[in-house]
PDB file of C-alpha atoms in Angstrom:
ATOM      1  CA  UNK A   1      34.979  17.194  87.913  1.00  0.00           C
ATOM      2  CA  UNK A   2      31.812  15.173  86.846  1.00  0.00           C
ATOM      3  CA  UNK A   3      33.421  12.674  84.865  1.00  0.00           C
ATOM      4  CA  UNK A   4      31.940  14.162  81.828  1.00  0.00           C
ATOM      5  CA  UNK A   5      33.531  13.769  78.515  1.00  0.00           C
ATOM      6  CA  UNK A   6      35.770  17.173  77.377  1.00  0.00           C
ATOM      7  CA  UNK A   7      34.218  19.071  80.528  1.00  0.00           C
ATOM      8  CA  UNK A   8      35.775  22.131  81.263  1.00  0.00           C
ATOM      9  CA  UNK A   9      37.424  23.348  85.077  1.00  0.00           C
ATOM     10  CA  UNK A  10      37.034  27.046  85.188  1.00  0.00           C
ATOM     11  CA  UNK A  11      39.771  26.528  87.857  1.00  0.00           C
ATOM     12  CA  UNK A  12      37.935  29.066  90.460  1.00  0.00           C
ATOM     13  CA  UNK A  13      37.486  31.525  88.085  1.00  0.00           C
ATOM     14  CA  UNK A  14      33.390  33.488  88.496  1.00  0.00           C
ATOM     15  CA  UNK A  15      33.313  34.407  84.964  1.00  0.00           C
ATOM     16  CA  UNK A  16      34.817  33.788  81.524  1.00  0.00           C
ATOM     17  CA  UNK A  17      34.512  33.592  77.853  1.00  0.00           C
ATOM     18  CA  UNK A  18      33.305  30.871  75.656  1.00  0.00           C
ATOM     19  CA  UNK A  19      34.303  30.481  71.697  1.00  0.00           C
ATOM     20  CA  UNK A  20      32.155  28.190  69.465  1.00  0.00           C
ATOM     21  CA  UNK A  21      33.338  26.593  66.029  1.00  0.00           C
ATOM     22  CA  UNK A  22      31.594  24.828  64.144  1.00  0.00           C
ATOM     23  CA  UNK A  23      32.614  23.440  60.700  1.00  0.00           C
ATOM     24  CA  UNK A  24      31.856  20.700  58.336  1.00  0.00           C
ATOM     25  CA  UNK A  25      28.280  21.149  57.674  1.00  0.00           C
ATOM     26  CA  UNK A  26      26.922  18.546  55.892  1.00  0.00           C
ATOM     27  CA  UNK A  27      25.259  21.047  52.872  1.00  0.00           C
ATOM     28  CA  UNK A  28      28.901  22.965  53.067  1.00  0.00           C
ATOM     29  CA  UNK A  29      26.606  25.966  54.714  1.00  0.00           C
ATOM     30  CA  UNK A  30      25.173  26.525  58.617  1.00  0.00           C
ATOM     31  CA  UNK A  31      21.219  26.504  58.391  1.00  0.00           C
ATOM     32  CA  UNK A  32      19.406  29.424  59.717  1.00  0.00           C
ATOM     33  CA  UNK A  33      18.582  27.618  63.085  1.00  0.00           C
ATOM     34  CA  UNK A  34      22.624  26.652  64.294  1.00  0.00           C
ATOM     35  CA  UNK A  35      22.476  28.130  67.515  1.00  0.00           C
ATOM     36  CA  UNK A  36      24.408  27.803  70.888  1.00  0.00           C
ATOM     37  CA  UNK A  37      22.951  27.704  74.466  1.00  0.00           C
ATOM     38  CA  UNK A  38      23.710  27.209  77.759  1.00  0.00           C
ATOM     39  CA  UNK A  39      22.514  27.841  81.692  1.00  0.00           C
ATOM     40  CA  UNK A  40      23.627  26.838  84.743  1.00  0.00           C
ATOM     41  CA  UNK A  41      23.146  23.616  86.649  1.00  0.00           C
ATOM     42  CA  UNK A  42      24.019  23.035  90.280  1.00  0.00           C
ATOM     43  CA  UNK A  43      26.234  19.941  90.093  1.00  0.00           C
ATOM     44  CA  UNK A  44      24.174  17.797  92.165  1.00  0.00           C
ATOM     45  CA  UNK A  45      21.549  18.163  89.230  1.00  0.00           C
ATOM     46  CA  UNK A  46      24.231  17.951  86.243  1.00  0.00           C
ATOM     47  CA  UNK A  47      23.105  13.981  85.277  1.00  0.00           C
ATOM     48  CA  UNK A  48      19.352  15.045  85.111  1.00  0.00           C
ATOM     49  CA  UNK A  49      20.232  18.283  82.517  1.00  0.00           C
ATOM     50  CA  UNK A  50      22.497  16.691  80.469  1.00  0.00           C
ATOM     51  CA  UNK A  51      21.105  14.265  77.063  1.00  0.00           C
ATOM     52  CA  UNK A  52      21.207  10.227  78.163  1.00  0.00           C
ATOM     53  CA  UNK A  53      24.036  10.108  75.531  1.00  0.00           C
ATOM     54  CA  UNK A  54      26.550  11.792  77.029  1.00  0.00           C
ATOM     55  CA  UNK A  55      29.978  10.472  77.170  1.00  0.00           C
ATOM     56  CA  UNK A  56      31.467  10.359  80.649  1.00  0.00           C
ATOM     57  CA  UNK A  57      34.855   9.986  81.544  1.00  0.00           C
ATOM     58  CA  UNK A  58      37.319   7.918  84.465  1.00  0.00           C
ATOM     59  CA  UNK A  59      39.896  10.148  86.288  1.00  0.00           C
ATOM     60  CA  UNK A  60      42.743   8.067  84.137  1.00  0.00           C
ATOM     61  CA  UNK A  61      40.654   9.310  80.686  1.00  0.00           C
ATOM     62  CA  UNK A  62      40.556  13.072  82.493  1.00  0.00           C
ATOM     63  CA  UNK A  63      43.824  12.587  83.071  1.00  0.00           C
ATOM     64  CA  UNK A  64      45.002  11.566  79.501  1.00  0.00           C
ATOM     65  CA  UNK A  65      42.671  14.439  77.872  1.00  0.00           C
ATOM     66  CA  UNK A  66      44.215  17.470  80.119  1.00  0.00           C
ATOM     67  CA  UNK A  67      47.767  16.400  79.672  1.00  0.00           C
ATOM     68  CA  UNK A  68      46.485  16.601  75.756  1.00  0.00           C
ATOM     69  CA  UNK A  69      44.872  19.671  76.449  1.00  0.00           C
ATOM     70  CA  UNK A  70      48.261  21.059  78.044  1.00  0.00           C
ATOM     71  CA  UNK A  71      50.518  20.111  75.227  1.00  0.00           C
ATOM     72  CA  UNK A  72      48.360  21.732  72.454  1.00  0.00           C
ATOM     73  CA  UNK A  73      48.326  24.857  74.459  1.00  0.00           C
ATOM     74  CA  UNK A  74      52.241  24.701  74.664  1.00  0.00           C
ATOM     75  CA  UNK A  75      52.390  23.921  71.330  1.00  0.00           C
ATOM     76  CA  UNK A  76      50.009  27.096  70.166  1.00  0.00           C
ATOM     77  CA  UNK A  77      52.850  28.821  72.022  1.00  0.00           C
ATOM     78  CA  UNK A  78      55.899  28.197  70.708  1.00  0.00           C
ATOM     79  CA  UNK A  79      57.406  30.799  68.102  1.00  0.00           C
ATOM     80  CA  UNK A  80      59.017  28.284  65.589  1.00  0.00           C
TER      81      UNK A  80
END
């Protein structure tokens, strides 16, 4: 864990699948150039790829957002 703001573990896992929203566009409608990206970055070189502005985290903060993270996923499951 870098310490980066809303950073994702893949807990061991090689491969997986990532699912982009975006809403709220400020003219109600996505221009023609919204796009997504993304490469990989050996950890050690992490701080240089990411922008200047990104938010990082302490392990309480980390702590605080997973246990979030955990009881929204519990909460998706529930059949009320």
């Amino acid at each position: 864990d870098p310490g980066v703001h809303n950073w994702l573990d893949p807990s061991d896992m090689g491969e997986g699948i990532l699912t982009l929203r975006w809403a709220e566009f400020p003219s109600g409608m996505p221009s023609a150039d919204v796009s997504a990206k993304s490469r990989v970055v050996p950890l050690d070189r992490l701080a240089d790829a990411l922008p200047a502005e990104t938010r990082h985290v302490t392990p309480s903060e980390r702590a605080t957002q997973c246990a979030e993270r955990a009881a929204g996923y519990r909460r998706r499951l529930r059949a009320d």
